[in-house]
């Protein structure tokens, strides 16, 4: 099971990764549902704070939104029109 939040004007699925990235940690993953061209975001948390998906599901919305704010992009936006310096943008940005 997973929950959803709205952040940065987009809808995100919030789930706990099945594997621990490091001993004693858990990764909270945010997957963009409203725009599939967006990459996912990740924040690592101590396992003592978020032991299971159930813990994440029971967290207050404000706390999950705070986790989103702490998260980092772990992929890139796949839409060439989303950012002028995107690798697929036209015309290609000039580099000095």
C-alpha positions as MATLAB code, in Angstrom:
seq = 'XXXXXXXXXXXXXXXXXXXXXXXXXXXXXXXXXXXXXXXXXXXXXXXXXXXXXXXXXXXXXXXXXXXXXXXXXXXXXXXXXXXXXXXXXXXXXXXX';
ca = [
       0.000    0.000    0.000;
       1.099    3.589   -0.541;
      -0.264    7.039   -0.039;
      -0.480   10.106   -2.234;
       0.321   13.748   -1.639;
       0.229   16.920   -3.692;
       3.490   18.849   -3.710;
       5.031   21.309   -6.175;
       1.720   21.305   -8.028;
       1.972   17.588   -8.821;
       0.504   14.386   -7.386;
       3.052   12.004   -5.878;
       2.803    8.391   -4.760;
       4.739    7.954   -1.513;
       6.127    4.536   -0.680;
       8.812    2.975    1.455;
      11.459    1.174   -0.578;
      11.622   -2.546    0.114;
      15.378   -2.490    0.615;
      17.421   -0.496    3.079;
      20.003    1.632    1.234;
      22.317    1.505    4.265;
      22.146   -0.370    7.581;
      19.678    1.362    9.892;
      18.068    3.480    7.168;
      14.949    3.322    5.006;
      14.329    5.164    1.739;
      11.077    7.028    1.203;
      10.380    7.240   -2.536;
       8.155    9.825   -4.246;
       6.878    8.851   -7.716;
       5.139   11.551   -9.773;
       1.711   10.312  -10.873;
       0.456   13.474  -12.537;
       3.391   13.874  -14.931;
       5.231   10.673  -15.810;
       8.085   12.637  -17.381;
       9.274   13.582  -13.891;
      11.860   11.400  -12.233;
      11.423   10.052   -8.766;
      12.595   11.666   -5.528;
      14.171    9.951   -2.524;
      14.899   10.791    1.087;
      16.680    8.450    3.494;
      15.341    8.238    7.037;
      16.460    6.354   10.141;
      14.711    2.970   10.273;
      13.805    3.703   13.898;
      11.601    6.592   12.678;
       9.993    4.860    9.685;
      10.052    1.132   10.267;
       7.351    0.110    7.791;
       4.951    1.298    5.110;
       2.247    1.285    7.793;
       4.263    3.847    9.773;
       4.507    6.025    6.667;
       0.783    5.631    5.944;
      -0.124    6.770    9.463;
       2.101    9.869    9.410;
       0.443   13.290    9.399;
       0.208   14.872    5.946;
       2.392   17.771    7.068;
       5.141   15.336    8.069;
       5.032   13.535    4.717;
       5.114   16.871    2.907;
       8.156   17.815    5.003;
       9.826   14.584    3.852;
       9.083   15.574    0.260;
      10.816   18.916    0.857;
      13.869   17.029    2.159;
      13.880   14.604   -0.784;
      16.288   14.875   -3.690;
      15.642   14.087   -7.350;
      17.072   10.698   -8.190;
      16.356   10.912  -11.881;
      15.798   13.731  -14.341;
      12.771   15.287  -15.996;
      12.251   13.456  -19.287;
      10.268   16.266  -20.949;
      12.591   18.345  -23.183;
      10.242   21.340  -22.880;
      10.364   21.339  -19.084;
      13.683   23.154  -18.756;
      15.697   25.272  -21.189;
      18.924   23.385  -20.383;
      17.387   19.932  -20.736;
      19.516   17.623  -22.881;
      16.693   17.369  -25.442;
      15.838   21.100  -25.525;
      15.648   22.900  -28.879;
      17.535   24.978  -29.734;
      20.469   23.465  -27.913;
      21.869   25.691  -25.174;
      25.264   27.195  -25.910;
      28.102   26.217  -23.623;
      31.084   28.549  -23.106;
];
